[in-house]
PDB file of C-alpha atoms and ligand atoms in Angstrom:
ATOM      1  CA  MET A   1      -7.285  -7.456 -33.009  1.00 41.00           C
ATOM      2  CA  SER A   2      -9.820  -5.865 -30.704  1.00 44.00           C
ATOM      3  CA  ASN A   3      -9.575  -8.952 -28.486  1.00 45.00           C
ATOM      4  CA  LEU A   4      -5.842  -8.586 -28.233  1.00 46.00           C
ATOM      5  CA  HIS A   5      -6.289  -4.961 -27.322  1.00 48.00           C
ATOM      6  CA  THR A   6      -8.804  -5.759 -24.587  1.00 47.00           C
ATOM      7  CA  ASN A   7      -6.495  -8.409 -23.159  1.00 48.00           C
ATOM      8  CA  SER A   8      -3.511  -6.111 -22.972  1.00 46.00           C
ATOM      9  CA  VAL A   9      -5.601  -3.438 -21.252  1.00 50.00           C
ATOM     10  CA  GLU A  10      -6.906  -6.004 -18.749  1.00 61.00           C
ATOM     11  CA  LYS A  11      -3.406  -7.277 -18.122  1.00 66.00           C
ATOM     12  CA  ASN A  12      -2.295  -3.788 -17.338  1.00 91.00           C
ATOM     13  CA  ILE A  13      -4.575  -3.618 -14.313  1.00 96.00           C
ATOM     14  CA  ILE A  14      -2.794  -4.478 -11.087  1.00 96.00           C
ATOM     15  CA  LEU A  15      -5.588  -3.762  -8.601  1.00 97.00           C
ATOM     16  CA  GLN A  16      -9.311  -3.527  -9.140  1.00 97.00           C
ATOM     17  CA  ALA A  17     -12.329  -3.106  -6.892  1.00 97.00           C
ATOM     18  CA  ASN A  18     -15.903  -3.492  -8.089  1.00 97.00           C
ATOM     19  CA  ASN A  19     -18.914  -2.278  -6.151  1.00 97.00           C
ATOM     20  CA  LEU A  20     -17.067  -2.562  -2.884  1.00 97.00           C
ATOM     21  CA  GLY A  21     -19.093  -2.139   0.274  1.00 98.00           C
ATOM     22  CA  LYS A  22     -18.422  -2.639   3.955  1.00 98.00           C
ATOM     23  CA  THR A  23     -20.947  -2.677   6.774  1.00 97.00           C
ATOM     24  CA  TYR A  24     -19.840  -3.472  10.318  1.00 94.00           C
ATOM     25  CA  ARG A  25     -22.492  -5.392  12.239  1.00 91.00           C
ATOM     26  CA  ASP A  26     -22.453  -5.319  15.991  1.00 90.00           C
ATOM     27  CA  GLY A  27     -25.651  -6.740  17.450  1.00 89.00           C
ATOM     28  CA  LEU A  28     -28.460  -4.533  16.217  1.00 89.00           C
ATOM     29  CA  ILE A  29     -26.152  -1.729  15.174  1.00 91.00           C
ATOM     30  CA  ASN A  30     -25.106  -1.617  11.527  1.00 93.00           C
ATOM     31  CA  THR A  31     -22.395   0.825  10.550  1.00 93.00           C
ATOM     32  CA  GLU A  32     -22.194   1.303   6.812  1.00 95.00           C
ATOM     33  CA  VAL A  33     -18.665   2.463   6.138  1.00 97.00           C
ATOM     34  CA  LEU A  34     -18.220   1.970   2.375  1.00 97.00           C
ATOM     35  CA  GLN A  35     -20.703   1.732  -0.454  1.00 97.00           C
ATOM     36  CA  GLY A  36     -20.450   1.095  -4.200  1.00 97.00           C
ATOM     37  CA  VAL A  37     -16.736   1.841  -4.487  1.00 97.00           C
ATOM     38  CA  ASP A  38     -15.208   1.128  -7.899  1.00 97.00           C
ATOM     39  CA  LEU A  39     -11.502   1.604  -8.342  1.00 97.00           C
ATOM     40  CA  VAL A  40      -8.890   0.624 -10.916  1.00 97.00           C
ATOM     41  CA  LEU A  41      -5.144   0.932 -10.511  1.00 97.00           C
ATOM     42  CA  HIS A  42      -3.061   0.212 -13.598  1.00 96.00           C
ATOM     43  CA  ALA A  43       0.550  -0.857 -13.593  1.00 94.00           C
ATOM     44  CA  ARG A  44       2.818   2.095 -12.721  1.00 94.00           C
ATOM     45  CA  GLU A  45      -0.195   4.344 -12.102  1.00 95.00           C
ATOM     46  CA  ARG A  46      -0.375   6.673  -9.085  1.00 96.00           C
ATOM     47  CA  LYS A  47      -3.545   7.678  -7.319  1.00 97.00           C
ATOM     48  CA  ALA A  48      -4.297   9.479  -4.081  1.00 97.00           C
ATOM     49  CA  ILE A  49      -7.284   8.936  -1.802  1.00 97.00           C
ATOM     50  CA  VAL A  50      -8.452  11.900   0.248  1.00 96.00           C
ATOM     51  CA  GLY A  51     -11.428  12.416   2.528  1.00 94.00           C
ATOM     52  CA  ALA A  52     -12.440  13.543   5.993  1.00 93.00           C
ATOM     53  CA  SER A  53     -11.552  11.529   9.063  1.00 93.00           C
ATOM     54  CA  GLY A  54     -13.983   8.619   9.276  1.00 94.00           C
ATOM     55  CA  SER A  55     -14.868   8.701   5.558  1.00 95.00           C
ATOM     56  CA  GLY A  56     -13.589   5.127   5.119  1.00 96.00           C
ATOM     57  CA  LYS A  57     -10.086   5.559   3.661  1.00 95.00           C
ATOM     58  CA  SER A  58      -8.281   3.054   5.885  1.00 93.00           C
ATOM     59  CA  THR A  59     -11.176   0.608   5.627  1.00 95.00           C
ATOM     60  CA  LEU A  60     -10.883   0.810   1.836  1.00 96.00           C
ATOM     61  CA  LEU A  61      -7.125   0.139   1.914  1.00 95.00           C
ATOM     62  CA  HIS A  62      -7.672  -2.869   4.181  1.00 93.00           C
ATOM     63  CA  LEU A  63     -10.215  -4.316   1.770  1.00 95.00           C
ATOM     64  CA  LEU A  64      -7.938  -3.628  -1.206  1.00 96.00           C
ATOM     65  CA  ALA A  65      -5.152  -5.490   0.585  1.00 93.00           C
ATOM     66  CA  GLY A  66      -7.398  -8.471   1.280  1.00 91.00           C
ATOM     67  CA  LEU A  67      -6.841  -7.945   5.015  1.00 89.00           C
ATOM     68  CA  ASP A  68     -10.569  -7.633   5.633  1.00 91.00           C
ATOM     69  CA  LYS A  69     -13.577  -9.020   3.772  1.00 93.00           C
ATOM     70  CA  PRO A  70     -15.999  -6.734   1.958  1.00 96.00           C
ATOM     71  CA  THR A  71     -19.757  -7.007   2.602  1.00 96.00           C
ATOM     72  CA  THR A  72     -20.429  -6.503  -1.111  1.00 97.00           C
ATOM     73  CA  GLY A  73     -18.296  -6.519  -4.231  1.00 97.00           C
ATOM     74  CA  GLU A  74     -14.894  -7.916  -5.047  1.00 96.00           C
ATOM     75  CA  VAL A  75     -11.207  -7.052  -5.095  1.00 97.00           C
ATOM     76  CA  LYS A  76      -8.806  -8.430  -7.663  1.00 97.00           C
ATOM     77  CA  LEU A  77      -5.055  -8.232  -7.229  1.00 96.00           C
ATOM     78  CA  ALA A  78      -3.003  -9.165 -10.305  1.00 94.00           C
ATOM     79  CA  GLY A  79      -6.199 -10.606 -11.793  1.00 94.00           C
ATOM     80  CA  GLN A  80      -7.042 -12.852  -8.836  1.00 95.00           C
ATOM     81  CA  ASP A  81     -10.166 -12.392  -6.731  1.00 95.00           C
ATOM     82  CA  PHE A  82      -9.249 -12.440  -3.020  1.00 94.00           C
ATOM     83  CA  SER A  83     -12.572 -14.017  -2.061  1.00 91.00           C
ATOM     84  CA  ASN A  84     -11.774 -17.166  -4.057  1.00 89.00           C
ATOM     85  CA  LEU A  85      -8.561 -17.787  -2.152  1.00 92.00           C
ATOM     86  CA  SER A  86      -7.682 -19.391   1.150  1.00 93.00           C
ATOM     87  CA  GLU A  87      -5.988 -17.285   3.837  1.00 91.00           C
ATOM     88  CA  THR A  88      -2.615 -18.813   2.912  1.00 92.00           C
ATOM     89  CA  LYS A  89      -3.039 -18.125  -0.812  1.00 93.00           C
ATOM     90  CA  ARG A  90      -4.192 -14.569  -0.070  1.00 93.00           C
ATOM     91  CA  GLY A  91      -1.001 -14.071   1.914  1.00 90.00           C
ATOM     92  CA  ILE A  92       1.158 -15.385  -0.927  1.00 90.00           C
ATOM     93  CA  LEU A  93      -0.646 -13.243  -3.521  1.00 92.00           C
ATOM     94  CA  ARG A  94      -0.186 -10.161  -1.314  1.00 91.00           C
ATOM     95  CA  ASN A  95       3.445 -10.928  -0.597  1.00 88.00           C
ATOM     96  CA  GLN A  96       4.183 -11.239  -4.319  1.00 89.00           C
ATOM     97  CA  ASN A  97       2.262  -8.238  -5.578  1.00 94.00           C
ATOM     98  CA  MET A  98       1.771  -5.653  -2.879  1.00 94.00           C
ATOM     99  CA  GLY A  99       3.801  -3.595  -0.430  1.00 93.00           C
ATOM    100  CA  PHE A 100       2.523  -1.403   2.447  1.00 91.00           C
ATOM    101  CA  VAL A 101       3.623   1.773   4.144  1.00 90.00           C
ATOM    102  CA  TYR A 102       1.648   2.983   7.159  1.00 83.00           C
ATOM    103  CA  GLN A 103       1.661   6.135   9.256  1.00 75.00           C
ATOM    104  CA  PHE A 104       2.882   4.194  12.264  1.00 72.00           C
ATOM    105  CA  HIS A 105       5.532   2.166  10.595  1.00 69.00           C
ATOM    106  CA  TYR A 106       4.728  -1.368  11.874  1.00 83.00           C
ATOM    107  CA  LEU A 107       8.333  -2.439  11.710  1.00 92.00           C
ATOM    108  CA  LEU A 108       9.134  -5.300  14.054  1.00 95.00           C
ATOM    109  CA  ALA A 109      10.704  -3.739  17.128  1.00 95.00           C
ATOM    110  CA  GLU A 110      13.078  -6.591  17.952  1.00 97.00           C
ATOM    111  CA  LEU A 111      14.538  -6.779  14.437  1.00 97.00           C
ATOM    112  CA  THR A 112      17.182  -4.476  12.956  1.00 97.00           C
ATOM    113  CA  ALA A 113      16.505  -2.289   9.914  1.00 97.00           C
ATOM    114  CA  LEU A 114      18.259  -4.876   7.760  1.00 98.00           C
ATOM    115  CA  GLU A 115      16.280  -7.801   9.200  1.00 97.00           C
ATOM    116  CA  ASN A 116      12.994  -5.921   8.796  1.00 97.00           C
ATOM    117  CA  VAL A 117      13.694  -5.266   5.121  1.00 97.00           C
ATOM    118  CA  MET A 118      14.854  -8.854   4.519  1.00 97.00           C
ATOM    119  CA  LEU A 119      11.694 -10.321   6.052  1.00 95.00           C
ATOM    120  CA  PRO A 120       9.336 -10.274   3.018  1.00 93.00           C
ATOM    121  CA  LEU A 121      11.989 -12.059   0.953  1.00 94.00           C
ATOM    122  CA  ARG A 122      12.533 -14.646   3.698  1.00 94.00           C
ATOM    123  CA  VAL A 123       8.759 -15.200   3.823  1.00 90.00           C
ATOM    124  CA  ALA A 124       8.940 -15.726   0.048  1.00 88.00           C
ATOM    125  CA  ARG A 125      11.593 -18.394   0.798  1.00 91.00           C
ATOM    126  CA  GLN A 126      14.575 -16.564  -0.681  1.00 94.00           C
ATOM    127  CA  SER A 127      17.903 -17.583   0.790  1.00 96.00           C
ATOM    128  CA  ALA A 128      19.292 -15.496   3.649  1.00 97.00           C
ATOM    129  CA  SER A 129      22.291 -14.404   1.601  1.00 97.00           C
ATOM    130  CA  THR A 130      20.195 -13.246  -1.392  1.00 96.00           C
ATOM    131  CA  ALA A 131      17.737 -11.474   0.902  1.00 97.00           C
ATOM    132  CA  GLU A 132      20.554  -9.770   2.785  1.00 98.00           C
ATOM    133  CA  LYS A 133      22.294  -8.602  -0.367  1.00 97.00           C
ATOM    134  CA  GLN A 134      19.104  -7.100  -1.799  1.00 97.00           C
ATOM    135  CA  ALA A 135      18.055  -5.524   1.496  1.00 97.00           C
ATOM    136  CA  ILE A 136      21.452  -3.854   1.963  1.00 98.00           C
ATOM    137  CA  GLY A 137      21.256  -2.486  -1.592  1.00 96.00           C
ATOM    138  CA  LEU A 138      17.801  -1.055  -1.023  1.00 95.00           C
ATOM    139  CA  LEU A 139      18.640   0.398   2.410  1.00 96.00           C
ATOM    140  CA  LYS A 140      21.590   2.161   0.781  1.00 95.00           C
ATOM    141  CA  GLN A 141      19.218   3.532  -1.857  1.00 92.00           C
ATOM    142  CA  VAL A 142      16.979   5.040   0.827  1.00 92.00           C
ATOM    143  CA  GLY A 143      20.051   6.604   2.448  1.00 93.00           C
ATOM    144  CA  LEU A 144      20.340   4.208   5.382  1.00 95.00           C
ATOM    145  CA  GLY A 145      23.494   2.282   4.513  1.00 96.00           C
ATOM    146  CA  HIS A 146      24.940   3.516   7.831  1.00 97.00           C
ATOM    147  CA  ARG A 147      21.949   2.329   9.910  1.00 97.00           C
ATOM    148  CA  LEU A 148      21.647  -1.325   8.869  1.00 98.00           C
ATOM    149  CA  HIS A 149      21.914  -2.761  12.360  1.00 98.00           C
ATOM    150  CA  HIS A 150      19.807  -0.214  14.204  1.00 97.00           C
ATOM    151  CA  LYS A 151      16.485  -1.299  15.650  1.00 97.00           C
ATOM    152  CA  PRO A 152      13.386   0.844  14.979  1.00 95.00           C
ATOM    153  CA  ALA A 153      13.593   2.481  18.431  1.00 95.00           C
ATOM    154  CA  GLU A 154      17.127   3.628  17.548  1.00 96.00           C
ATOM    155  CA  LEU A 155      15.984   5.382  14.349  1.00 95.00           C
ATOM    156  CA  SER A 156      14.298   8.751  13.750  1.00 92.00           C
ATOM    157  CA  GLY A 157      10.689   8.877  12.527  1.00 89.00           C
ATOM    158  CA  GLY A 158      11.778   9.711   8.971  1.00 89.00           C
ATOM    159  CA  GLU A 159      14.389   6.956   9.013  1.00 93.00           C
ATOM    160  CA  ARG A 160      11.770   4.440  10.148  1.00 93.00           C
ATOM    161  CA  GLN A 161       9.519   5.424   7.271  1.00 90.00           C
ATOM    162  CA  ARG A 162      12.434   4.976   4.877  1.00 93.00           C
ATOM    163  CA  VAL A 163      12.978   1.462   6.269  1.00 95.00           C
ATOM    164  CA  ALA A 164       9.244   0.835   5.799  1.00 94.00           C
ATOM    165  CA  ILE A 165       9.501   2.007   2.176  1.00 93.00           C
ATOM    166  CA  ALA A 166      12.484  -0.280   1.565  1.00 95.00           C
ATOM    167  CA  ARG A 167      10.573  -3.181   3.115  1.00 95.00           C
ATOM    168  CA  ALA A 168       7.541  -2.434   0.936  1.00 94.00           C
ATOM    169  CA  LEU A 169       9.664  -2.413  -2.237  1.00 94.00           C
ATOM    170  CA  ILE A 170      11.970  -5.340  -1.542  1.00 95.00           C
ATOM    171  CA  THR A 171       9.797  -7.909  -3.314  1.00 93.00           C
ATOM    172  CA  ARG A 172       9.422  -5.520  -6.273  1.00 93.00           C
ATOM    173  CA  PRO A 173       5.641  -5.612  -5.981  1.00 95.00           C
ATOM    174  CA  GLY A 174       3.283  -4.419  -8.710  1.00 95.00           C
ATOM    175  CA  CYS A 175       1.735  -1.927  -6.307  1.00 96.00           C
ATOM    176  CA  ILE A 176       2.285  -0.154  -3.019  1.00 96.00           C
ATOM    177  CA  LEU A 177      -0.537   0.916  -0.730  1.00 96.00           C
ATOM    178  CA  ALA A 178       0.311   3.671   1.714  1.00 95.00           C
ATOM    179  CA  ASP A 179      -1.904   4.998   4.523  1.00 93.00           C
ATOM    180  CA  GLU A 180      -0.783   8.472   5.611  1.00 91.00           C
ATOM    181  CA  PRO A 181       2.872   7.500   5.039  1.00 89.00           C
ATOM    182  CA  THR A 182       4.106  10.915   6.107  1.00 87.00           C
ATOM    183  CA  GLY A 183       1.314  11.830   8.521  1.00 84.00           C
ATOM    184  CA  ASN A 184       3.461  11.336  11.576  1.00 80.00           C
ATOM    185  CA  LEU A 185       6.460  13.384  10.415  1.00 83.00           C
ATOM    186  CA  ASP A 186       7.448  17.065  10.545  1.00 87.00           C
ATOM    187  CA  SER A 187       6.978  18.867   7.232  1.00 86.00           C
ATOM    188  CA  LYS A 188      10.636  18.659   6.143  1.00 87.00           C
ATOM    189  CA  SER A 189      11.016  14.905   6.785  1.00 85.00           C
ATOM    190  CA  ALA A 190       7.561  14.363   5.302  1.00 87.00           C
ATOM    191  CA  GLU A 191       8.668  16.014   2.078  1.00 88.00           C
ATOM    192  CA  GLN A 192      11.880  13.962   1.933  1.00 88.00           C
ATOM    193  CA  VAL A 193      10.094  10.676   2.578  1.00 87.00           C
ATOM    194  CA  PHE A 194       7.421  11.578   0.066  1.00 89.00           C
ATOM    195  CA  ASP A 195       9.943  12.520  -2.661  1.00 91.00           C
ATOM    196  CA  LEU A 196      11.801   9.289  -1.996  1.00 90.00           C
ATOM    197  CA  MET A 197       8.605   7.294  -2.354  1.00 90.00           C
ATOM    198  CA  LEU A 198       7.781   8.888  -5.689  1.00 92.00           C
ATOM    199  CA  SER A 199      11.271   8.475  -7.131  1.00 91.00           C
ATOM    200  CA  LEU A 200      11.585   4.824  -6.047  1.00 90.00           C
ATOM    201  CA  ASN A 201       8.086   4.204  -7.308  1.00 89.00           C
ATOM    202  CA  ASP A 202       9.299   5.404 -10.734  1.00 90.00           C
ATOM    203  CA  GLU A 203      12.492   3.410 -10.587  1.00 92.00           C
ATOM    204  CA  PHE A 204      10.766   0.181  -9.524  1.00 92.00           C
ATOM    205  CA  ASP A 205       7.816   0.600 -11.934  1.00 92.00           C
ATOM    206  CA  THR A 206       5.427   0.221  -9.028  1.00 95.00           C
ATOM    207  CA  ALA A 207       1.856   1.505  -8.951  1.00 96.00           C
ATOM    208  CA  LEU A 208       1.063   3.646  -5.925  1.00 96.00           C
ATOM    209  CA  LEU A 209      -2.146   4.248  -3.999  1.00 97.00           C
ATOM    210  CA  VAL A 210      -1.695   6.758  -1.195  1.00 96.00           C
ATOM    211  CA  VAL A 211      -4.156   7.860   1.474  1.00 95.00           C
ATOM    212  CA  THR A 212      -3.401  11.367   2.663  1.00 91.00           C
ATOM    213  CA  HIS A 213      -5.053  14.303   4.403  1.00 85.00           C
ATOM    214  CA  ASP A 214      -2.756  16.634   2.491  1.00 87.00           C
ATOM    215  CA  LEU A 215      -4.417  17.914  -0.685  1.00 89.00           C
ATOM    216  CA  ASP A 216      -1.156  19.421  -2.032  1.00 87.00           C
ATOM    217  CA  LEU A 217       0.555  16.085  -1.645  1.00 88.00           C
ATOM    218  CA  ALA A 218      -2.389  14.342  -3.286  1.00 93.00           C
ATOM    219  CA  ALA A 219      -2.165  16.687  -6.274  1.00 92.00           C
ATOM    220  CA  GLN A 220       1.529  15.806  -6.694  1.00 91.00           C
ATOM    221  CA  ILE A 221       0.760  12.095  -6.680  1.00 93.00           C
ATOM    222  CA  GLY A 222      -1.724  12.132  -9.528  1.00 91.00           C
ATOM    223  CA  GLU A 223      -5.410  11.451  -9.913  1.00 94.00           C
ATOM    224  CA  THR A 224      -7.208  12.142  -6.649  1.00 95.00           C
ATOM    225  CA  ILE A 225     -10.142  10.077  -5.435  1.00 96.00           C
ATOM    226  CA  THR A 226     -12.304  11.783  -2.816  1.00 96.00           C
ATOM    227  CA  LEU A 227     -14.256   9.687  -0.326  1.00 96.00           C
ATOM    228  CA  VAL A 228     -17.312  11.242   1.275  1.00 96.00           C
ATOM    229  CA  ASP A 229     -19.144   9.096   3.830  1.00 95.00           C
ATOM    230  CA  GLY A 230     -17.865   5.912   2.235  1.00 96.00           C
ATOM    231  CA  ARG A 231     -18.671   6.783  -1.364  1.00 97.00           C
ATOM    232  CA  ILE A 232     -16.456   8.089  -4.134  1.00 96.00           C
ATOM    233  CA  LEU A 233     -17.348  11.668  -4.900  1.00 94.00           C
ATOM    234  CA  GLN A 234     -18.027  11.857  -8.632  1.00 83.00           C
ATOM    235  CA  PRO A 235     -16.715  14.997 -10.311  1.00 74.00           C
ATOM    236  CA  ALA A 236     -19.590  17.352 -11.077  1.00 66.00           C
ATOM    237  CA  ALA A 237     -20.634  17.199 -14.734  1.00 59.00           C
ATOM    238  CA  VAL A 238     -19.613  20.322 -16.613  1.00 54.00           C
TER     239      VAL A 238
HETATM  240  N1  LIG M 301     -14.523  -2.536  13.477  1.00 54.46           N
HETATM  241  C1  LIG M 301     -15.364  -1.513  13.301  1.00 54.46           C
HETATM  242  N2  LIG M 301     -16.633  -1.562  13.757  1.00 54.46           N
HETATM  243  C2  LIG M 301     -17.482  -0.534  13.559  1.00 54.46           C
HETATM  244  N3  LIG M 301     -17.161   0.618  12.904  1.00 54.46           N
HETATM  245  C3  LIG M 301     -15.906   0.724  12.438  1.00 54.46           C
HETATM  246  C4  LIG M 301     -14.946  -0.323  12.615  1.00 54.46           C
HETATM  247  N4  LIG M 301     -13.776   0.084  12.034  1.00 54.46           N
HETATM  248  C5  LIG M 301     -14.019   1.325  11.541  1.00 54.46           C
HETATM  249  N5  LIG M 301     -15.271   1.704  11.795  1.00 54.46           N
HETATM  250  C6  LIG M 301     -15.899   2.994  11.398  1.00 54.46           C
HETATM  251  O1  LIG M 301     -15.731   3.158  10.020  1.00 54.46           O
HETATM  252  C7  LIG M 301     -15.565   4.533   9.686  1.00 54.46           C
HETATM  253  C8  LIG M 301     -14.399   4.684   8.742  1.00 54.46           C
HETATM  254  O2  LIG M 301     -13.180   4.372   9.415  1.00 54.46           O
HETATM  255  P1  LIG M 301     -11.777   4.506   8.694  1.00 54.46           P
HETATM  256  O3  LIG M 301     -10.738   4.091   9.663  1.00 54.46           O
HETATM  257  O4  LIG M 301     -11.834   3.793   7.393  1.00 54.46           O
HETATM  258  O5  LIG M 301     -11.725   6.083   8.418  1.00 54.46           O
HETATM  259  P2  LIG M 301     -10.547   6.961   7.784  1.00 54.46           P
HETATM  260  O6  LIG M 301     -11.150   7.670   6.604  1.00 54.46           O
HETATM  261  O7  LIG M 301      -9.341   6.145   7.574  1.00 54.46           O
HETATM  262  O8  LIG M 301     -10.306   8.043   8.927  1.00 54.46           O
HETATM  263  P3  LIG M 301      -8.931   8.745   9.423  1.00 54.46           P
HETATM  264  O9  LIG M 301      -8.660   9.845   8.438  1.00 54.46           O
HETATM  265  O10 LIG M 301      -9.296   9.303  10.760  1.00 54.46           O
HETATM  266  O11 LIG M 301      -7.848   7.719   9.485  1.00 54.46           O
HETATM  267  C9  LIG M 301     -15.392   5.256  11.007  1.00 54.46           C
HETATM  268  O12 LIG M 301     -16.569   5.986  11.273  1.00 54.46           O
HETATM  269  C10 LIG M 301     -15.200   4.173  12.030  1.00 54.46           C
HETATM  270  O13 LIG M 301     -15.770   4.506  13.244  1.00 54.46           O
HETATM  271 MG1  LIG M 302      -7.423   6.130   8.428  1.00 54.46          MG
END
């Protein structure tokens, strides 16, 4: 019975980091950016990461996405340790389980909104017609049914972020990582994009890990993790 319980709790974890550390080495100069970071994100859970500029937030997200290798520790996505996988397998694992939204949207400039959103499904070898149908549905959900064939340069900042959100969700990943997803927008568009992210996150049962400078926003997301000089600030004991 207790075994069963442990298993179901374990299964519920989508993303986990243990004792994560990152030191950049450049000749004789060592820059220690992260140290001893432990983090658990359960299915459908939302957490925010806050911290001063340079505290290691983006570095942490890169490690959690398996886009960079940690100096110490491990990252598991959907139960699989990135360090045990080849580059190709890491890519497949990421494509199946994780979506990203960045401050500067990283949409492909030469593709339309529709093509950008279809891309992760095409990479996952879905047929063009299935990918197109799903991408149109999702773009309509983010309020961009009338902008399917616009390229990123022909969209507003808020619209681009909504395309990025649709692209992140299209594979129905277990979790979304977002790095300052609204940092580049005016306060009204930021609020709209943020509300959209939270409501779609609910609808798609996706866990969410968001880096933000905005403490009010962080409080709305859920549990807040504070990074100070590359370490998680532990709440003071009462
Ligand atoms: N390739 C690198 N080589 C050496 N140091 C690096 C490298 N990349 C990042 N750093 C350093 O790591 C620290 C953390 O950077 P990071 O981008 O994670 O900060 P951040 O918390 O995301 O900051 P911001 O809020 O400004 O985006 C910084 O001091 C940065 O200079
Ligand atoms: Mg950053």
